[in-house]
């Protein structure tokens, strides 16, 4: 071997001196490609191995390890990775130890073949050129290459993603494992980059030429392959975001909202039972109307036959015709004009001509005078019968009825009918009225039915006793006709009025009791001033002052030692009383203010009403039966609450003085009300009142008294 020259030795000394004295600059030169080309410039950085593409060996995070040669890097298993500047081979089997090389500033080199970093799961490149996890499992991505961003995350052995410094990677889209190495990633500076270091702008762009199959984000916000097929991200990967990734949060759940709770209006009075007022009746249903029409026709036919039988002795029959013509034959033969005219008058029921013929022909037979009268009754009855069965006009029937009654009353009192046994005129009049009523109802039934479910009745009307309805059931055909169920018997009609239906109709216009805005108090002390008091009155209860105008009242809580004090007026001084539960009345008597403790009583008179009167007396449900009265009493003004008519608000009356009150209906009204006075004084058809058991009033609860009581007078002492 030829010995080196002096110049060569000098150059080698300078080179070695520079190398040993400045490994930092040498390291930097190596990282930026100052050394010779290493394995390949096409290697990309894998997760955890970022940095610029260089011309030297593969670059790892941290300080460059010094291992014998300039560019030699030792990998697990002792296989040296040759760098561009490494000219010497690492001795066989030698591994770098902890602290060897440049470990200043907390930097450490590889230990026992594991890559540098705080996470032991970082992949490394084996001797076969492939990448593995430290436990020997192959790393699914291609080998990392150098790049411009050292913050690229990587997937560790625990299945999670981390930054090279060990922080968990929380990005929306983790880097995909496998076939597309152009996917951008979220770096430690909060920005997104492509693996080659170019910033990722998030806009739609065609994939790089090096990766023609890479999907891209289009302007419609969806991802596509370059051939136009939609890109469907695998379950382990998500589409990259155009801005810094934020930790995913679970969807916010709306808190459960409880259902609304209802607080009932405790101050609202409870519903009370309704009252039946027969001024308004339910309308008869179509089946009832149809059945009634058939019954009316049959009843008219039966009625007219019965009436004809009753009037048989007063009607001109075949026997009467033979007897009358026999009388004529005594004076005339059948071929004479007198006989033929008499026969003609009989056939035509012309009683006047027949009576005139007897006078002209001088027929003096005493029995002949009865026949013209019978013929006249027959004529009038025939006209009445036709109108009843076939007529369509109530006016024509009325005219025929009057003619029949007039004729019959005249002949029934004639001497020649005294012993004939004809019915009395009153009986005939009643039968005519009944048939007229049936006819009138049938005519009204032919009219259209009322549209509403109830019918307001007229004061005068027809009442039909109808067996087709249950007993005492009442329905209306129209405002002038109502059906009263009998359950059995024959149909009947009579003229009637509202009072016949049991309506407590007043005989004159009267003012009802005034409405009370609310019931009086039922506990404590109720202090009120008489309505006729001349001035307001002042008083003090338990140290508090109050004033009452005439007719006003005020309730107070009562304690065991409550007192009431007032000035009697006129210089008479003050009076003080012990106060208990009950009512107290201020009034001027004997030229001084007096305080008394009254009791209250009243009589509810329902004797003119054909229906029960349902009400609340001092909050207790009570019923005053039809045609009865009820007496009530108590220590507070009596409150009566009732329903005037279906569909109307409840009415409340307060009785603050002893008096009777009548349940009645004012003329022109359809609703019940309470009127001061008795039914004997106020109603059209009063009924002798029959009292029922009086309503007991519960005694108020007084404050408990124990021990010695104050020696004060009580109001009871004044009574």
XYZ file of C-alpha atoms in Angstrom:
719
model
C 0.000 0.000 0.000
C 1.196 3.434 -0.846
C 1.672 5.731 2.142
C -0.415 8.930 2.131
C 1.315 12.107 1.207
C 1.794 15.015 3.591
C -0.979 16.971 1.881
C -3.374 14.069 2.226
C -2.573 13.619 5.889
C -3.174 17.315 6.491
C -6.524 17.245 4.697
C -7.600 14.177 6.631
C -6.622 15.801 9.921
C -8.634 18.921 9.142
C -11.645 16.841 8.176
C -11.503 14.712 11.328
C -10.955 17.745 13.521
C -14.007 19.468 12.046
C -16.076 16.377 12.346
C -15.193 15.781 16.007
C -15.448 19.424 16.991
C -18.776 20.237 15.330
C -21.160 17.367 15.242
C -24.102 19.755 15.648
C -23.458 21.463 12.295
C -22.737 18.124 10.779
C -26.004 16.807 12.058
C -27.839 19.767 10.620
C -26.068 19.340 7.323
C -27.118 15.736 7.265
C -30.763 16.583 7.943
C -30.980 19.095 5.111
C -29.364 16.761 2.626
C -25.726 17.765 2.932
C -24.604 14.146 2.949
C -24.763 11.719 0.153
C -28.099 10.317 -0.986
C -29.423 7.600 1.290
C -31.901 4.886 0.533
C -34.532 6.800 -1.362
C -36.077 10.185 -1.629
C -39.474 8.673 -2.259
C -40.010 7.497 1.281
C -42.779 9.371 3.032
C -43.045 10.023 6.718
C -45.099 7.514 8.627
C -47.037 8.506 11.746
C -44.534 9.722 14.304
C -41.729 10.270 11.730
C -42.364 13.684 10.217
C -39.841 16.054 8.663
C -38.565 17.336 5.322
C -37.737 15.063 2.460
C -33.906 14.785 2.624
C -31.009 13.288 0.779
C -29.679 11.410 3.787
C -30.837 8.525 5.879
C -34.238 8.216 7.473
C -34.753 10.899 10.079
C -36.333 10.252 13.490
C -37.597 12.814 15.961
C -34.965 13.947 18.451
C -31.224 14.371 18.171
C -29.231 12.503 15.542
C -27.659 9.401 17.157
C -23.899 9.074 16.945
C -23.149 5.406 16.354
C -19.618 4.893 15.199
C -20.112 6.226 11.664
C -21.429 9.552 10.460
C -24.605 8.262 8.951
C -25.141 4.874 10.589
C -28.391 4.422 12.550
C -28.872 1.252 14.501
C -32.329 -0.441 14.326
C -33.611 -3.260 16.493
C -31.848 -6.510 15.771
C -28.501 -4.797 15.154
C -29.182 -4.043 11.462
C -27.544 -0.711 10.554
C -29.582 1.656 8.355
C -27.062 3.337 6.037
C -27.257 7.075 5.746
C -25.897 9.119 2.882
C -22.833 10.167 4.815
C -22.146 6.963 6.705
C -18.958 5.370 5.397
C -18.169 3.013 8.284
C -19.985 -0.190 9.259
C -21.179 -0.518 12.826
C -19.377 -3.230 14.709
C -21.262 -6.500 14.889
C -23.670 -6.761 17.805
C -23.035 -3.344 19.335
C -26.080 -1.409 20.476
C -26.197 2.122 21.746
C -26.773 2.450 25.468
C -28.910 4.928 27.472
C -27.110 8.227 27.599
C -24.817 7.465 24.650
C -24.525 10.184 22.064
C -25.957 13.677 22.461
C -28.505 13.410 25.262
C -28.347 16.974 26.467
C -31.479 19.015 27.067
C -33.446 15.909 27.973
C -33.064 14.290 24.556
C -32.448 10.581 24.459
C -31.520 8.181 21.731
C -33.004 4.816 20.906
C -33.107 2.368 23.755
C -32.988 -1.370 23.164
C -34.077 -0.889 19.611
C -37.338 1.051 20.399
C -37.973 4.271 18.537
C -37.402 7.531 20.272
C -40.479 9.047 21.923
C -42.615 9.010 25.020
C -44.903 6.323 23.632
C -43.484 2.759 23.502
C -46.012 1.776 20.847
C -44.297 3.813 18.078
C -43.657 1.668 14.928
C -40.172 1.058 13.499
C -38.698 -0.211 10.253
C -37.274 -3.713 10.388
C -34.367 -5.268 8.515
C -36.743 -6.425 5.785
C -37.630 -2.850 4.972
C -41.146 -3.170 6.452
C -42.614 -1.462 9.489
C -43.567 -3.161 12.731
C -44.921 -2.386 16.193
C -42.505 -3.131 19.058
C -44.445 -6.317 19.877
C -43.732 -7.643 16.346
C -47.129 -6.991 14.750
C -46.804 -5.480 11.263
C -47.667 -1.838 10.935
C -50.491 -1.552 8.376
C -49.345 1.644 6.665
C -46.434 1.940 4.267
C -43.144 2.975 5.742
C -42.944 6.595 6.836
C -40.835 8.947 4.910
C -39.295 12.279 5.705
C -41.591 15.271 5.561
C -42.017 18.865 6.540
C -44.275 18.480 9.574
C -43.093 16.626 12.665
C -46.509 16.748 14.324
C -48.153 13.972 12.280
C -50.100 11.556 14.564
C -49.712 7.791 14.564
C -51.717 4.768 15.702
C -50.275 2.941 18.717
C -50.613 -0.684 19.792
C -53.560 0.126 22.051
C -55.602 1.086 18.976
C -55.621 4.815 19.781
C -53.912 7.673 17.966
C -51.233 9.892 19.475
C -49.030 12.824 18.538
C -45.278 12.132 18.549
C -44.988 13.855 21.945
C -47.467 11.327 23.453
C -50.578 13.514 23.605
C -53.775 11.729 22.490
C -54.909 12.644 19.003
C -58.545 13.898 19.263
C -59.146 15.034 15.711
C -62.432 14.489 13.956
C -60.773 12.366 11.258
C -57.906 10.061 12.183
C -55.443 9.157 9.429
C -56.540 6.186 7.416
C -54.619 2.947 7.542
C -53.670 1.566 4.195
C -54.144 2.403 0.587
C -54.333 6.217 0.444
C -51.230 7.956 1.725
C -52.336 11.393 0.557
C -54.829 11.895 3.378
C -54.266 15.144 5.310
C -53.700 15.132 9.049
C -54.118 17.548 11.963
C -50.727 18.703 13.235
C -49.734 19.990 16.664
C -49.970 23.599 15.496
C -53.739 23.173 14.974
C -53.531 23.224 11.149
C -54.043 20.456 8.620
C -51.310 19.255 6.195
C -50.779 16.730 3.465
C -48.104 14.117 4.242
C -45.686 15.933 1.900
C -45.954 19.059 4.067
C -48.289 21.102 1.864
C -51.034 22.918 3.835
C -54.474 21.377 3.458
C -56.922 24.155 2.520
C -60.125 22.123 2.726
C -61.335 23.201 -0.722
C -62.248 20.733 -3.399
C -59.134 19.720 -5.276
C -58.134 16.920 -7.575
C -55.764 14.422 -5.987
C -52.059 14.679 -6.613
C -50.656 12.938 -9.634
C -48.678 10.584 -7.409
C -51.944 9.235 -5.966
C -54.513 9.209 -8.790
C -56.997 7.186 -6.734
C -57.181 9.615 -3.828
C -60.729 10.930 -3.063
C -61.316 14.645 -2.916
C -63.832 17.030 -1.358
C -66.117 18.505 -4.003
C -67.873 21.858 -3.932
C -71.203 20.225 -2.910
C -69.637 19.182 0.392
C -69.402 15.453 -0.514
C -66.338 13.283 -1.215
C -65.729 11.558 -4.573
C -63.148 9.376 -6.305
C -61.532 10.959 -9.400
C -63.722 8.765 -11.632
C -66.853 10.300 -10.082
C -67.859 7.470 -7.750
C -69.001 8.660 -4.299
C -66.409 8.092 -1.600
C -67.769 6.213 1.440
C -65.391 6.525 4.363
C -64.574 3.294 6.228
C -65.733 2.936 9.788
C -62.229 3.649 11.144
C -61.764 6.851 9.156
C -63.677 10.089 8.813
C -63.639 12.865 6.234
C -61.026 15.534 7.039
C -62.214 18.868 8.231
C -61.182 22.131 6.576
C -60.552 23.749 9.932
C -58.872 22.670 13.133
C -60.449 19.552 14.540
C -62.461 19.847 17.730
C -63.133 17.029 20.166
C -66.349 15.242 19.358
C -69.047 15.710 21.972
C -72.006 13.495 22.658
C -75.269 14.881 21.366
C -76.929 17.034 23.970
C -80.039 15.411 25.332
C -83.040 17.570 26.063
C -83.881 17.326 29.757
C -87.147 15.567 30.428
C -89.966 18.047 30.933
C -92.622 16.989 33.461
C -96.240 17.160 32.426
C -98.186 20.183 33.561
C -99.945 19.818 36.902
C -103.452 21.143 37.273
C -104.464 23.079 40.359
C -108.261 23.078 40.549
C -110.026 26.320 41.262
C -111.047 25.576 44.819
C -112.975 28.832 45.034
C -115.243 27.854 42.143
C -118.566 26.475 43.398
C -119.268 22.864 42.675
C -121.897 21.962 40.104
C -125.422 21.631 41.451
C -128.298 19.448 40.348
C -130.491 20.883 37.614
C -134.134 21.877 38.028
C -136.925 20.848 35.698
C -138.957 23.816 34.473
C -141.858 22.757 32.286
C -141.878 25.992 30.374
C -139.442 24.231 28.027
C -140.050 20.623 27.019
C -138.044 18.121 24.986
C -139.267 17.794 21.415
C -141.039 14.575 20.436
C -138.881 12.331 18.275
C -139.971 11.279 14.741
C -141.029 7.725 15.730
C -143.243 9.172 18.443
C -144.774 11.650 16.010
C -145.487 8.951 13.437
C -147.090 6.643 15.972
C -149.097 9.533 17.377
C -150.478 10.393 13.922
C -151.804 6.877 13.471
C -153.341 6.866 16.939
C -155.042 10.204 16.315
C -156.727 9.012 13.121
C -158.025 5.906 14.838
C -159.209 7.908 17.843
C -161.101 10.360 15.629
C -162.929 7.541 13.873
C -163.799 5.849 17.142
C -164.841 9.133 18.717
C -167.215 10.151 15.952
C -168.841 6.710 15.994
C -169.301 6.886 19.737
C -170.812 10.353 19.502
C -173.191 9.228 16.793
C -174.363 6.370 18.979
C -174.952 8.732 21.873
C -176.991 11.073 19.674
C -179.044 8.286 18.091
C -182.268 9.411 19.746
C -181.781 12.934 18.435
C -180.869 11.994 14.856
C -183.266 11.387 11.967
C -183.032 7.727 11.006
C -184.788 5.287 8.679
C -187.494 4.567 11.247
C -188.153 8.276 11.563
C -188.466 8.560 7.799
C -191.019 5.750 7.633
C -193.014 7.210 10.532
C -193.061 10.694 9.046
C -194.153 9.521 5.573
C -196.888 7.434 7.208
C -198.289 10.627 8.736
C -198.255 12.267 5.314
C -200.068 9.303 3.757
C -203.004 10.054 5.971
C -203.606 13.171 3.929
C -201.766 12.592 0.669
C -201.037 9.700 -1.607
C -197.556 8.851 -2.773
C -198.140 10.321 -6.252
C -199.195 13.723 -4.974
C -196.778 16.686 -5.135
C -197.004 17.182 -1.350
C -195.871 13.643 -0.599
C -193.058 13.743 -3.180
C -191.791 17.114 -1.824
C -191.760 15.810 1.722
C -189.716 12.810 0.638
C -187.280 15.088 -1.211
C -186.778 17.316 1.844
C -185.973 14.262 3.943
C -183.363 13.026 1.449
C -181.699 16.430 1.306
C -181.903 16.902 5.110
C -183.642 20.207 4.576
C -185.336 20.640 7.926
C -186.611 24.163 7.227
C -188.431 23.096 4.053
C -189.850 20.072 5.816
C -191.091 22.199 8.710
C -192.576 24.754 6.259
C -194.305 21.944 4.287
C -196.045 20.718 7.433
C -197.480 24.175 7.974
C -198.522 24.673 4.349
C -199.988 21.217 4.010
C -201.776 21.667 7.346
C -200.522 18.428 8.829
C -201.776 18.783 12.399
C -200.459 15.536 13.861
C -198.770 16.391 17.176
C -195.981 13.852 16.695
C -194.974 15.242 13.304
C -193.221 18.332 14.755
C -190.312 16.331 16.240
C -189.098 15.095 12.872
C -187.920 18.408 11.400
C -185.874 18.954 14.606
C -184.264 15.549 14.278
C -183.559 16.209 10.625
C -181.840 19.474 11.559
C -179.620 17.748 14.163
C -178.701 15.096 11.605
C -177.734 17.745 9.072
C -175.525 19.573 11.575
C -173.952 16.358 12.820
C -173.258 15.169 9.245
C -171.351 18.376 8.473
C -169.387 18.064 11.710
C -168.530 14.416 10.952
C -167.199 15.216 7.497
C -164.947 17.962 8.850
C -163.596 15.712 11.587
C -162.726 12.796 9.321
C -161.938 14.476 6.031
C -161.543 18.144 6.705
C -158.306 20.090 6.338
C -159.307 23.366 7.925
C -159.595 24.014 11.628
C -161.743 27.066 10.905
C -164.357 25.053 9.002
C -164.396 22.460 11.766
C -164.916 25.195 14.303
C -167.841 26.559 12.321
C -169.427 23.109 12.018
C -168.928 22.503 15.734
C -170.678 25.704 16.721
C -173.623 24.999 14.426
C -174.070 21.514 15.862
C -173.925 22.665 19.471
C -176.294 25.545 18.884
C -178.880 23.316 17.218
C -178.593 20.553 19.744
C -178.899 22.795 22.779
C -182.071 24.294 21.312
C -183.844 21.062 20.486
C -182.621 19.227 23.609
C -184.633 21.672 25.722
C -187.740 21.423 23.504
C -190.815 19.778 25.083
C -191.074 17.135 22.377
C -187.612 15.780 23.394
C -188.271 15.705 27.088
C -188.874 11.991 27.206
C -186.712 10.839 24.286
C -183.580 10.106 26.357
C -181.224 12.341 24.383
C -177.898 13.178 26.144
C -177.470 16.437 27.972
C -176.043 19.375 25.998
C -172.988 19.519 28.312
C -172.104 15.962 27.433
C -172.306 16.706 23.723
C -170.245 19.853 24.163
C -167.469 17.901 25.935
C -167.375 15.288 23.197
C -167.228 17.941 20.501
C -164.343 19.634 22.300
C -162.461 16.360 22.564
C -162.841 15.608 18.865
C -161.832 19.142 17.979
C -158.702 18.712 20.082
C -157.758 15.456 18.388
C -158.301 17.088 15.020
C -156.177 20.115 16.003
C -153.309 17.932 17.187
C -153.392 15.890 13.991
C -153.236 19.067 11.941
C -150.240 20.357 13.897
C -148.517 16.995 13.682
C -148.554 17.299 9.901
C -146.393 20.444 10.128
C -142.552 20.156 10.128
C -141.022 19.137 13.445
C -139.118 21.745 15.493
C -135.453 21.975 14.619
C -134.261 22.381 18.208
C -134.158 19.695 20.855
C -136.375 21.648 23.269
C -139.534 23.671 22.721
C -140.616 26.757 24.687
C -144.302 26.279 25.431
C -147.054 28.877 25.106
C -149.061 29.831 28.130
C -152.202 28.198 26.611
C -151.829 24.792 24.957
C -153.245 21.339 24.258
C -152.298 18.490 26.567
C -152.527 15.031 24.968
C -152.797 12.104 27.343
C -150.804 9.596 25.350
C -150.388 5.915 26.295
C -147.439 5.619 23.925
C -145.149 7.349 26.459
C -144.132 6.190 29.944
C -146.178 7.543 32.781
C -145.599 11.255 33.458
C -143.100 11.598 30.607
C -143.699 14.910 28.829
C -142.710 15.843 25.270
C -143.651 18.696 22.958
C -145.063 18.506 19.450
C -144.880 22.276 19.054
C -145.310 25.310 21.365
C -149.059 24.647 21.653
C -149.199 20.843 21.917
C -147.521 18.565 24.439
C -147.781 14.843 25.133
C -148.244 13.568 28.668
C -147.441 9.892 28.979
C -150.007 7.645 30.634
C -148.554 4.236 29.770
C -152.049 2.737 29.416
C -155.574 3.737 28.414
C -156.923 5.700 25.469
C -155.603 8.825 23.892
C -157.209 12.025 25.125
C -156.829 15.744 24.478
C -157.750 18.728 26.605
C -157.088 22.419 26.574
C -154.763 23.502 29.352
C -152.069 25.972 30.342
C -148.605 26.063 31.836
C -150.018 25.780 35.327
C -151.545 22.437 34.310
C -148.020 21.227 33.589
C -146.976 22.154 37.105
C -145.286 25.458 36.290
C -145.392 27.761 39.366
C -146.569 30.724 37.317
C -146.885 34.025 39.156
C -150.154 35.931 38.992
C -148.423 39.267 38.595
C -145.082 40.780 37.867
C -142.861 40.530 40.952
C -139.218 41.323 41.656
C -137.058 38.325 42.585
C -134.525 38.394 45.385
C -131.307 40.152 44.321
C -128.321 38.140 43.211
C -125.512 37.749 45.749
C -121.984 38.008 44.320
C -120.711 35.352 46.709
C -122.042 33.365 49.668
C -121.440 34.811 53.137
C -118.790 33.464 55.461
C -119.658 30.305 57.352
C -117.094 30.631 60.152
C -115.716 33.242 62.508
C -117.598 36.430 63.352
C -119.698 38.044 60.632
C -120.348 41.689 61.513
C -122.810 43.626 59.373
C -124.741 46.864 59.442
C -128.500 47.015 58.960
C -129.622 48.115 55.513
C -131.695 50.928 57.028
C -128.869 52.178 59.261
C -128.708 56.016 59.147
C -124.917 56.266 58.936
C -121.716 54.226 58.830
C -120.666 52.532 62.051
C -117.102 52.222 63.415
C -115.822 49.459 65.657
C -112.587 47.865 66.864
C -111.792 44.142 67.008
C -108.598 43.031 68.741
C -107.002 46.454 68.295
C -107.886 46.923 64.595
C -110.399 49.586 63.482
C -113.112 48.981 60.887
C -116.015 50.884 59.325
C -119.239 49.520 57.843
C -121.618 51.413 55.603
C -125.343 50.558 55.696
C -125.888 47.067 54.325
C -122.184 46.145 54.342
C -120.654 43.187 56.183
C -117.203 41.963 57.144
C -115.964 38.639 58.486
C -113.306 38.315 61.187
C -111.247 35.499 62.610
C -112.153 34.748 66.200
C -109.745 33.800 68.973
C -110.512 32.692 72.504
C -110.087 36.238 73.866
C -111.365 38.269 70.903
C -113.290 41.438 71.781
C -115.342 43.988 69.880
C -115.597 47.615 71.014
C -117.700 50.431 69.555
C -119.019 53.858 70.489
C -122.755 53.906 71.142
C -122.997 57.515 69.958
C -124.572 60.569 71.522
C -121.968 60.658 74.268
C -123.099 57.329 75.688
C -119.575 55.938 75.638
C -118.042 52.712 74.447
C -119.299 49.166 74.744
C -117.058 46.106 74.720
C -118.201 42.535 74.240
C -116.492 39.212 74.070
C -116.608 37.946 70.491
C -117.544 34.387 69.512
C -118.416 32.680 66.256
C -121.701 33.802 64.702
C -123.328 36.898 63.212
C -123.449 40.383 64.747
C -125.781 43.154 63.602
C -125.322 46.892 64.102
C -128.495 48.995 64.152
C -129.720 52.218 65.760
C -132.329 51.489 68.411
C -133.516 53.803 71.200
C -131.303 56.594 69.781
C -128.119 54.559 70.261
C -126.043 52.087 68.302
C -126.891 48.574 69.415
C -125.078 45.326 68.628
C -127.183 42.165 68.605
C -126.496 38.560 67.727
C -129.403 37.386 65.539
C -130.297 33.984 64.179
C -131.678 33.424 60.693
C -134.564 31.365 59.368
C -136.523 31.088 56.133
C -139.203 28.965 54.462
C -138.649 27.791 50.887
C -142.159 27.497 49.393
C -142.311 25.038 46.485
C -146.014 24.227 46.848
C -147.019 25.711 43.459
C -144.332 23.803 41.587
C -145.126 20.429 40.067
C -141.423 19.477 40.112
C -138.835 19.060 42.843
C -136.703 22.105 43.611
C -133.021 21.166 43.907
C -130.643 23.616 45.519
C -127.750 24.099 47.915
C -128.521 25.610 51.308
C -125.353 26.872 52.977
C -123.304 24.538 50.814
C -125.405 21.429 51.505
C -127.384 19.804 48.694
C -131.120 19.882 49.447
C -134.305 18.957 47.602
C -137.690 20.544 48.279
C -140.270 18.063 46.917
C -143.039 19.177 44.567
C -146.001 20.798 46.360
C -143.967 21.048 49.607
C -142.184 23.664 51.726
C -138.914 23.515 53.660
C -137.817 25.557 56.667
C -134.116 26.347 57.189
C -132.295 28.135 60.015
C -128.798 28.998 61.212
C -126.453 31.481 62.868
C -125.325 33.076 59.605
C -127.289 34.606 56.699
C -128.769 31.753 54.689
C -127.302 31.173 51.238
C -129.448 29.418 48.604
C -127.783 28.447 45.329
C -129.780 26.856 42.487
C -130.036 26.455 38.739
C -132.746 28.642 37.207
C -132.886 26.824 33.893
C -130.763 24.338 32.008
C -127.846 26.091 30.338
C -128.002 29.202 32.520
C -125.471 30.077 35.246
C -126.367 29.175 38.793
C -128.134 31.818 40.861
C -127.239 32.639 44.477
C -129.561 34.356 46.956
C -128.750 35.400 50.518
C -131.493 35.669 53.152
C -130.395 37.961 55.962
C -133.794 38.329 57.629
C -136.624 35.904 58.468
C -139.013 35.583 55.540
C -140.714 33.042 53.257
C -139.527 32.782 49.672
C -141.491 31.247 46.795
C -140.170 29.193 43.907
C -141.900 30.689 40.865
C -141.800 31.691 37.208
C -142.556 35.269 36.249
C -145.030 35.964 33.409
C -143.209 35.881 30.081
C -140.233 34.024 31.543
C -139.199 30.399 31.216
C -136.843 30.200 34.219
C -137.273 29.665 37.938
C -136.430 32.275 40.533
C -136.972 33.008 44.216
C -139.489 35.703 45.164
C -140.168 37.173 48.600
C -143.571 36.011 49.819
C -145.719 32.894 49.826
C -147.174 30.965 46.903
C -150.675 31.775 48.178
C -149.921 35.434 47.568
C -147.954 35.186 44.332
C -149.002 32.202 42.196
C -151.792 31.799 39.639
C -152.933 28.471 41.035
C -151.804 28.234 44.641
C -151.855 24.904 46.367
C -152.286 24.456 50.082
C -148.688 24.211 51.288
C -147.562 21.045 52.985
C -144.440 21.339 55.089
C -141.660 18.800 55.122
C -139.031 18.293 57.793
C -137.058 21.461 58.375
C -133.406 21.551 57.463
C -131.230 21.606 60.595
C -128.388 24.086 60.605
C -125.032 22.928 61.963
C -123.906 24.953 64.930
C -120.692 26.913 64.343
C -117.590 25.783 66.152
C -116.680 28.241 68.911
C -113.128 28.705 70.195
C -112.313 26.388 73.068
C -112.560 28.005 76.467
C -110.422 26.825 79.347
C -109.676 28.365 82.707
C -110.952 31.695 83.941
C -112.753 33.857 81.377
C -112.689 37.682 81.283
C -115.638 39.244 83.074
C -117.020 40.986 80.013
C -120.653 40.987 78.917
C -121.508 39.018 75.825
C -123.973 39.929 73.125
C -126.137 37.024 74.230
C -126.861 38.995 77.396
C -128.618 41.658 75.308
C -131.132 39.307 73.755
